Short mmCIF file of C-alpha atoms in Angstrom, two decimals:
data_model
loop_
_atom_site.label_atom_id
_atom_site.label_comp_id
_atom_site.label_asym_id
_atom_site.label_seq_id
_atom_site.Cartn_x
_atom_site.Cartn_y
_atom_site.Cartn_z
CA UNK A 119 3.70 21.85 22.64
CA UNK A 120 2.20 23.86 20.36
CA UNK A 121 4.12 23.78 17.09
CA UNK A 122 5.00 19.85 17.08
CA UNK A 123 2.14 18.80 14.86
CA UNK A 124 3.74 21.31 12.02
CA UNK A 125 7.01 19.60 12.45
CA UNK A 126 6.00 16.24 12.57
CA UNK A 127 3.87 16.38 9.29
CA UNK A 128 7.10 18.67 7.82
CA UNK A 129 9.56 16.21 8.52
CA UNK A 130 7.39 13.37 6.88
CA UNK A 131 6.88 15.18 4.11
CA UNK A 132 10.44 15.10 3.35
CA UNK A 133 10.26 11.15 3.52
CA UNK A 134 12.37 9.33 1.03
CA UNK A 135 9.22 7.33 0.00
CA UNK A 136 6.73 10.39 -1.08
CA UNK A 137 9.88 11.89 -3.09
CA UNK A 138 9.67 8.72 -5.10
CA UNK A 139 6.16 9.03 -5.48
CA UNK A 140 6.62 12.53 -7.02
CA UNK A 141 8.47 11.07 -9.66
CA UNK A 142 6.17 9.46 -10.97
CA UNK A 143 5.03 12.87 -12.19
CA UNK A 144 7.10 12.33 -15.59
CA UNK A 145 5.38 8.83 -15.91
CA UNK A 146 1.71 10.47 -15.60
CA UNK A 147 3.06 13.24 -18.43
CA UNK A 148 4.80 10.85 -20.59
CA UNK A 149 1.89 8.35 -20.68
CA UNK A 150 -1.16 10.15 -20.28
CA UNK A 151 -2.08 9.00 -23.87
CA UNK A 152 -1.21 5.40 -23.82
CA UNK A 153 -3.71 4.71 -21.07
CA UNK A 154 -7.62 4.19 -21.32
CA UNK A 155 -8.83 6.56 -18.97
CA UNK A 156 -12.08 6.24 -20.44
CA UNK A 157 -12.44 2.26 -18.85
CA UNK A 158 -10.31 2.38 -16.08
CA UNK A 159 -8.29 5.54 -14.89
CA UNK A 160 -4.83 4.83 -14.22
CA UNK A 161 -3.77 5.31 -10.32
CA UNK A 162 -4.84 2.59 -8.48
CA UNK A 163 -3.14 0.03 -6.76
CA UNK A 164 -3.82 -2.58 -9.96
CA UNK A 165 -4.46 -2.44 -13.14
CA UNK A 166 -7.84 -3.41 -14.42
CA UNK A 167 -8.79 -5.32 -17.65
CA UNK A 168 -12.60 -6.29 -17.70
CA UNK A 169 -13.59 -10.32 -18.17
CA UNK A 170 -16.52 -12.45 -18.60
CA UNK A 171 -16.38 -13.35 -15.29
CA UNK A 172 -15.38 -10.05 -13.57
CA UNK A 173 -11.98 -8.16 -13.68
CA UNK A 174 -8.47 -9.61 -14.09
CA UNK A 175 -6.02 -7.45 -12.23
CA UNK A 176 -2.46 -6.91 -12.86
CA UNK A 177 -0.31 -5.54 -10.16
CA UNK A 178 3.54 -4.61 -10.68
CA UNK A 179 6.52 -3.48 -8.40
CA UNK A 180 10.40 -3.57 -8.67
CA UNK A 181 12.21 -3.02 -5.75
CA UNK A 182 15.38 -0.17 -5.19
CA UNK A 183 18.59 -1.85 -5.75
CA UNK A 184 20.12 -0.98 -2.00
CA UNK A 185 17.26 -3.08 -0.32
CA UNK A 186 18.28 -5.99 -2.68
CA UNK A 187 21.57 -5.84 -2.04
CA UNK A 188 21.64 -5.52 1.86
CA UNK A 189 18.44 -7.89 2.26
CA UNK A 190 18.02 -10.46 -0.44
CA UNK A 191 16.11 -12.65 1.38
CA UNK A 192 13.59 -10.20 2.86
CA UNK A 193 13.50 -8.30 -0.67
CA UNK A 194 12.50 -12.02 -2.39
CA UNK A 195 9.76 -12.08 -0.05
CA UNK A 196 8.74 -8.23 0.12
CA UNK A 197 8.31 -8.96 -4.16
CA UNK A 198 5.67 -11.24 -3.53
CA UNK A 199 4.07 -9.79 -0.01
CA UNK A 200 3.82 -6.29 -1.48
CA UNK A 201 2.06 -7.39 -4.84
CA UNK A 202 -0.60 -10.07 -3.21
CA UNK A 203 -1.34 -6.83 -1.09
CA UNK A 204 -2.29 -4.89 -4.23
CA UNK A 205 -4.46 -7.07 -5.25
CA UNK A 206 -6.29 -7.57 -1.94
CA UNK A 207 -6.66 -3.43 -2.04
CA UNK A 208 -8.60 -4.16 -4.74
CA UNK A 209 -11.01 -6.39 -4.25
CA UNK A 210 -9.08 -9.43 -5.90
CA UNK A 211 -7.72 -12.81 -4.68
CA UNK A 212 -4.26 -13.72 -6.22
CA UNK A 213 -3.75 -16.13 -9.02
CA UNK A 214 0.14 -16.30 -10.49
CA UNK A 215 3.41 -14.67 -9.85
CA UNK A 216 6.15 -13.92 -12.64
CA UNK A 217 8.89 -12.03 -11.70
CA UNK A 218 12.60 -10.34 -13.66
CA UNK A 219 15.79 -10.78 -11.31
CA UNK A 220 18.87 -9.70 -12.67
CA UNK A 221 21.98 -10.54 -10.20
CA UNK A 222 26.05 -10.47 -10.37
CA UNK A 223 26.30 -13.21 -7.97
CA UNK A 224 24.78 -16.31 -7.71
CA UNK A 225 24.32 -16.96 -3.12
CA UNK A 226 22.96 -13.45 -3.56
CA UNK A 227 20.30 -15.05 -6.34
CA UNK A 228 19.60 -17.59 -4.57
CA UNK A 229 18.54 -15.96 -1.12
CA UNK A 230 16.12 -13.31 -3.34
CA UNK A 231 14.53 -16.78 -5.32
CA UNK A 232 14.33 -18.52 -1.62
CA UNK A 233 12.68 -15.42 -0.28
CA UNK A 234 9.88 -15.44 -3.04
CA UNK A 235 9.65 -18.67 -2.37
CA UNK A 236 8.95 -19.16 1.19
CA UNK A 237 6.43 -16.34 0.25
CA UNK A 238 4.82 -18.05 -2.51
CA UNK A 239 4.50 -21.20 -0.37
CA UNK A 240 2.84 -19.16 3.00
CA UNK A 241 0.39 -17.39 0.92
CA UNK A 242 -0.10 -19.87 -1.05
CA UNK A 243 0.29 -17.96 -4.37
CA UNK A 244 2.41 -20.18 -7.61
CA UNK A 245 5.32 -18.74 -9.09
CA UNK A 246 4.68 -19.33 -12.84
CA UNK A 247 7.48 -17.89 -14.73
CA UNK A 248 10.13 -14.60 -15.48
CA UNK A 249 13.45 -13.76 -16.31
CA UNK A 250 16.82 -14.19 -15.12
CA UNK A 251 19.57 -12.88 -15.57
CA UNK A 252 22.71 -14.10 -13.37
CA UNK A 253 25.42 -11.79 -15.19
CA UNK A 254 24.39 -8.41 -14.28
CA UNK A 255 26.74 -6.44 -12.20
CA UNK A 256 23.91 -5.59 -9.50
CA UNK A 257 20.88 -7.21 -7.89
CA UNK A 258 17.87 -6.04 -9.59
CA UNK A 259 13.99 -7.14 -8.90
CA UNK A 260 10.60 -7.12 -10.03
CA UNK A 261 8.00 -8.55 -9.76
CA UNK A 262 4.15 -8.60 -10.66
CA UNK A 263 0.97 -10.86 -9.64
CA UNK A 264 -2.13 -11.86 -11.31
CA UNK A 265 -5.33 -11.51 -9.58
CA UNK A 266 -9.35 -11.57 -10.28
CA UNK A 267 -11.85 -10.03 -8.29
CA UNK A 268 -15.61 -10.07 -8.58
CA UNK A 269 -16.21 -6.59 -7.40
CA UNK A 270 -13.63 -4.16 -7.42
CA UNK A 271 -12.37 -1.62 -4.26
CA UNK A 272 -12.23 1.44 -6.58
CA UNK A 273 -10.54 4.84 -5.48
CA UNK A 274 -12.46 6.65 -7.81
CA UNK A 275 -15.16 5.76 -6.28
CA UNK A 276 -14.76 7.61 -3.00
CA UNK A 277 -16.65 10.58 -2.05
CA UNK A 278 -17.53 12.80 0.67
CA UNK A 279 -18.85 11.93 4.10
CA UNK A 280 -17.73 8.50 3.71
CA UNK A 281 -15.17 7.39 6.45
CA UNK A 282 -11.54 6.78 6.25
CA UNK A 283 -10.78 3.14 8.36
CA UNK A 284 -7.40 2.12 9.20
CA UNK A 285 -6.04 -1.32 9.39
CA UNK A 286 -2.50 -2.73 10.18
CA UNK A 287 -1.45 -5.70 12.04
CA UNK A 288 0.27 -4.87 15.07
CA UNK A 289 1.93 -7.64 15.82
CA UNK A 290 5.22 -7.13 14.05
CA UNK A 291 8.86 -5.76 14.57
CA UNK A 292 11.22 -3.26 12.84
CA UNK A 293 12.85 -4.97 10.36
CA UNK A 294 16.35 -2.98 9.86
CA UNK A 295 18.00 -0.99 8.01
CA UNK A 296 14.85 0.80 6.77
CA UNK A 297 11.21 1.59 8.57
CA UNK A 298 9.72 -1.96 7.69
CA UNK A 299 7.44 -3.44 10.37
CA UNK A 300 7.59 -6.97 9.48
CA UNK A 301 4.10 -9.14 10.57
CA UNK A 302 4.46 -11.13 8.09
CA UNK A 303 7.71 -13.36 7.71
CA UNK A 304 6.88 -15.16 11.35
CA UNK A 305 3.57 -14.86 11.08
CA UNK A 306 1.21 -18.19 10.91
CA UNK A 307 0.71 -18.97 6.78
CA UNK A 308 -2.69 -19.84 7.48
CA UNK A 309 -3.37 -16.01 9.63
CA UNK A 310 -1.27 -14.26 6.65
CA UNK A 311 -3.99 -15.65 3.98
CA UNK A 312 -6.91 -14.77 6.41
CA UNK A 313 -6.63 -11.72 6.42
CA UNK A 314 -5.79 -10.95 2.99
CA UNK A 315 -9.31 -12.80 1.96
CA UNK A 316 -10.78 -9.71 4.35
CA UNK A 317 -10.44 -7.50 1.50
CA UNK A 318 -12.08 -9.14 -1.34
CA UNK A 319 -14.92 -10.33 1.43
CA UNK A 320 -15.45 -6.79 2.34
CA UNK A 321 -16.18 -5.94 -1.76
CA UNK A 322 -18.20 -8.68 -2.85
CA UNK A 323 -20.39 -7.94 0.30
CA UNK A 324 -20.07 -4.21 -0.38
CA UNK A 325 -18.87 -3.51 3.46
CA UNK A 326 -16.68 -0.91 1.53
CA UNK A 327 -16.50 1.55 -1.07
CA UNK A 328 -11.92 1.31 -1.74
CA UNK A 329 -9.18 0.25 -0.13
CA UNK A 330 -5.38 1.22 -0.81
CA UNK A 331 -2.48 -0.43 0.96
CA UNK A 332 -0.10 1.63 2.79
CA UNK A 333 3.23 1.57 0.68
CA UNK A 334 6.69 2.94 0.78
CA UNK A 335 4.94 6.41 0.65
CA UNK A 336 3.82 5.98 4.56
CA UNK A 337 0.69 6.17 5.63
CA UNK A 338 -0.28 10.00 4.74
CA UNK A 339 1.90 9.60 1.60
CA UNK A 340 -0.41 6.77 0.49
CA UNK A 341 -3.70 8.34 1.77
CA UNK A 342 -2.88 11.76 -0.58
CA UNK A 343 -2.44 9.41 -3.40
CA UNK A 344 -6.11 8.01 -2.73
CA UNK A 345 -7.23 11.66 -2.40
CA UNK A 346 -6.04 12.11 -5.79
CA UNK A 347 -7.78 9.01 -7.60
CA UNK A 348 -11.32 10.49 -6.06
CA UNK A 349 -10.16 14.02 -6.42
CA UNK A 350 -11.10 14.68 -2.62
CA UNK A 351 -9.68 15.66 0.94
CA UNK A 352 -9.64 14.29 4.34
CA UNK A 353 -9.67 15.28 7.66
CA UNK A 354 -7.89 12.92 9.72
CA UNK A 355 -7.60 12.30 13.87
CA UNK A 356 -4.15 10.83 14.20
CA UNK A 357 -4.76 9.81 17.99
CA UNK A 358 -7.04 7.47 15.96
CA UNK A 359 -4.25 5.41 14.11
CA UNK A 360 -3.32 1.87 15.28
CA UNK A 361 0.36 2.49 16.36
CA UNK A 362 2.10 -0.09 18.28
CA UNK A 363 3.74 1.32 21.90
CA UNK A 364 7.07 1.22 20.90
CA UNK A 365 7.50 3.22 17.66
CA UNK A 366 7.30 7.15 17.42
CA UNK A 367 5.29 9.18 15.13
CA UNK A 368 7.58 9.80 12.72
CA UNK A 369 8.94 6.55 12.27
CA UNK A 370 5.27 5.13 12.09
CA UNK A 371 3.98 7.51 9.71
CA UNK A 372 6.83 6.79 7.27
CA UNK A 373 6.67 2.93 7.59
CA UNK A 374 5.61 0.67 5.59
CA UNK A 375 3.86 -2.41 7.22
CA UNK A 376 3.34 -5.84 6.20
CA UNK A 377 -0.08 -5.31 6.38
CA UNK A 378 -1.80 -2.21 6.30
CA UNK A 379 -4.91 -0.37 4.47
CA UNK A 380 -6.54 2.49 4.08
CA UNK A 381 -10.40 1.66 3.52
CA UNK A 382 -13.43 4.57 2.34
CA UNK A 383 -16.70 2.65 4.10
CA UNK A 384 -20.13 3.83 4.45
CA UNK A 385 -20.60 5.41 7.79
CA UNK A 386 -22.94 2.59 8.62
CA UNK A 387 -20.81 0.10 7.71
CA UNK A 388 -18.16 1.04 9.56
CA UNK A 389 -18.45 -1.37 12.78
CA UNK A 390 -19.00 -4.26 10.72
CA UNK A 391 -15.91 -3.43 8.68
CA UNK A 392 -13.82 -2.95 11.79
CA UNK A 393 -15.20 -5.90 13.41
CA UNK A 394 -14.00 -8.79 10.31
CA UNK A 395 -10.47 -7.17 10.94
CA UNK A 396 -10.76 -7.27 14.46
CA UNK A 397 -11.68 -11.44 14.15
CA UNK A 398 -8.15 -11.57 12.32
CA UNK A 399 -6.10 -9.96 15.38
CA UNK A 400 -5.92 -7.06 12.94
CA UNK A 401 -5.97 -3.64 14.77
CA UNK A 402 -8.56 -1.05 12.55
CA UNK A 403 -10.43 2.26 13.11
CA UNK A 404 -12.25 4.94 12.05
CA UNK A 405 -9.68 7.64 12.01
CA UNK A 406 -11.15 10.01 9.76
CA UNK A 407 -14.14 11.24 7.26
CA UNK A 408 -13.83 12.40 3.55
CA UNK A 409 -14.50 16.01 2.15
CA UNK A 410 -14.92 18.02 -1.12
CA UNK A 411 -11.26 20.09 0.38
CA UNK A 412 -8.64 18.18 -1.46
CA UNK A 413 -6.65 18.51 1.43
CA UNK A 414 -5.47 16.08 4.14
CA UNK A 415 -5.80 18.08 7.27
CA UNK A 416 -4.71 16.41 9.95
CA UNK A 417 -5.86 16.78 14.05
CA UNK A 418 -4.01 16.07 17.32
CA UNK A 419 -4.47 17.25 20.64
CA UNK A 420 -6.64 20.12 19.79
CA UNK A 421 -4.34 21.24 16.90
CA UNK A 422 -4.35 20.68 13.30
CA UNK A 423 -2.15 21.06 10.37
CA UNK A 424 -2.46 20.48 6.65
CA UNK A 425 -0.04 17.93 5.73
CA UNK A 426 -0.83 18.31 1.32
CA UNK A 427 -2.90 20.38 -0.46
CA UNK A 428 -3.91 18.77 -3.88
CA UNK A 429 -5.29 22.02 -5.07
CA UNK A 430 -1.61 23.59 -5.28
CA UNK A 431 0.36 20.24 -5.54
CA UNK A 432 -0.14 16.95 -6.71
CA UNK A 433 2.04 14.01 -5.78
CA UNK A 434 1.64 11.46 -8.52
CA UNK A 435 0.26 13.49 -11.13
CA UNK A 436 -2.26 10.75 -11.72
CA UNK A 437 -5.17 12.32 -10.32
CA UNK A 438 -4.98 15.53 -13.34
#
């Protein structure tokens, strides 16, 4: 019916996850001066500090208190999942893991710390120190990861005609109370590791250009905040996505999976992208193509809709 693209991309838009991302408008103002843009612009998934050997990269991410509180466990693990993805997006394989956990009670402490830990131990990664704090009066957790890549996945590198790839594991299930698909915590340690290494494989053999992984923001969300690091649009086919059978749009688009990129790859380069995914049991495609617009536009079923238009509103602020 004509009309339900509109609503669907309306009703995402007033996702919980991109209002948090608009707030880090006051952090792009407040900052702007403390950062080297001149190096490394600030507003991609890690931060970037040049080495002998290549480029150390620092990722960061503390988690909203309600998800601690209902899901310890989970939100121990989610602290280490979410930053090892960061660096993969990147280009970089993980080093170290510190982390700051501030809790009123102690079986709640020690579900987040067993969490991180089963995490650390399936990808492999070492916890090497943080802060506690076991006399706060909530549950409180960040947590950041080390990581070194030889070539970096660079947003701000993008640039039009190349094409936007999608890839998310499939294999999964909602993981309640929020829109987590979780293809991770059962997963096989040894898969969970494979497929991360795609990432850094596809840079160093320059199969892509950047990569961003989907984060609380959804899918769109997170693609707009790419299309503000390289200042560009996108016109995307959402038929295109991998979605698994039993989740709607909505849900899908606002989700945030276990696994899950968004790539910019030479058009030529595109099938041999897609297929070192595929050998992982990953589900990718080519969903869409990058323009000079600065607008996601998005296609279905013969109609289309703009879901964000950088040229009248950024999300971040980062890309200014």
């Amino acid at each position: 019916m004509k009309g339900d693209l509109q609503a669907l991309l309306a009703a995402v838009r007033q996702s919980g996850g991109i209002a948090h991302k608009r707030d880090i408008q006051l952090v792009a103002d407040a900052l702007r001066e403390a950062w080297p843009r001149h190096a490394h612009p600030n507003g991609d998934d890690c931060a970037q500090i040049d080495t002998a050997g290549g480029v150390s990269l620092l990722a960061m991410e503390g988690f909203i208190n309600s998800f601690v509180a209902q899901d310890p466990w989970f939100a121990g693990w989610c602290g280490v999942m979410v930053n090892l993805s960061d660096i993969a997006a990147m280009g970089g394989r993980p080093q170290a893991i510190v982390n700051a956990l501030w809790s009123a009670r102690d079986d709640q402490a020690q579900q987040i710390l067993q969490g991180m830990a089963a995490a650390s131990r399936a990808y492999q990664v070492p916890i090497v120190g943080g802060h506690t704090n076991l006399r706060s009066n909530q549950s409180q957790l960040a947590v950041a990861v080390l990581g070194h890549a030889r070539r970096v996945l660079n947003s701000f590198a993008v640039r039009p005609g190349l094409t936007l790839v999608v890839a998310i594991n499939l294999a999964g299930r909602w993981h309640p109370p929020g829109l987590n698909w979780d293809a991770a915590t059962d997963a096989d340690p040894a898969a969970l590791r494979r497929a991360l290494a795609i990432l850094p494989a596809l840079a160093e053999t320059q199969q892509a250009v950047a990569a961003k992984d989907i984060s609380q923001a959804g899918l769109l969300g997170t693609l707009v905040m790419m299309m503000e690091s390289a200042r560009l649009g996108v016109s995307l086919d959402l038929n295109a996505i991998p979605r698994p059978d039993e989740c709607d749009w909505q849900d899908w688009l606002c989700a945030f999976p276990s696994f899950g990129f968004l790539l910019a790859v030479e058009p030529q380069r595109v099938d041999a992208a897609i297929a070192r995914f595929d050998e992982a049991g990953i589900n990718a495609a080519a969903v869409g193509a990058f323009d000079d617009s600065r607008r996601l536009t998005v296609y279905r079923d013969g109609e289309h809709a703009c879901f964000w238009d950088l040229n009248t509103a950024p999300l971040t602020g980062m890309g200014r």
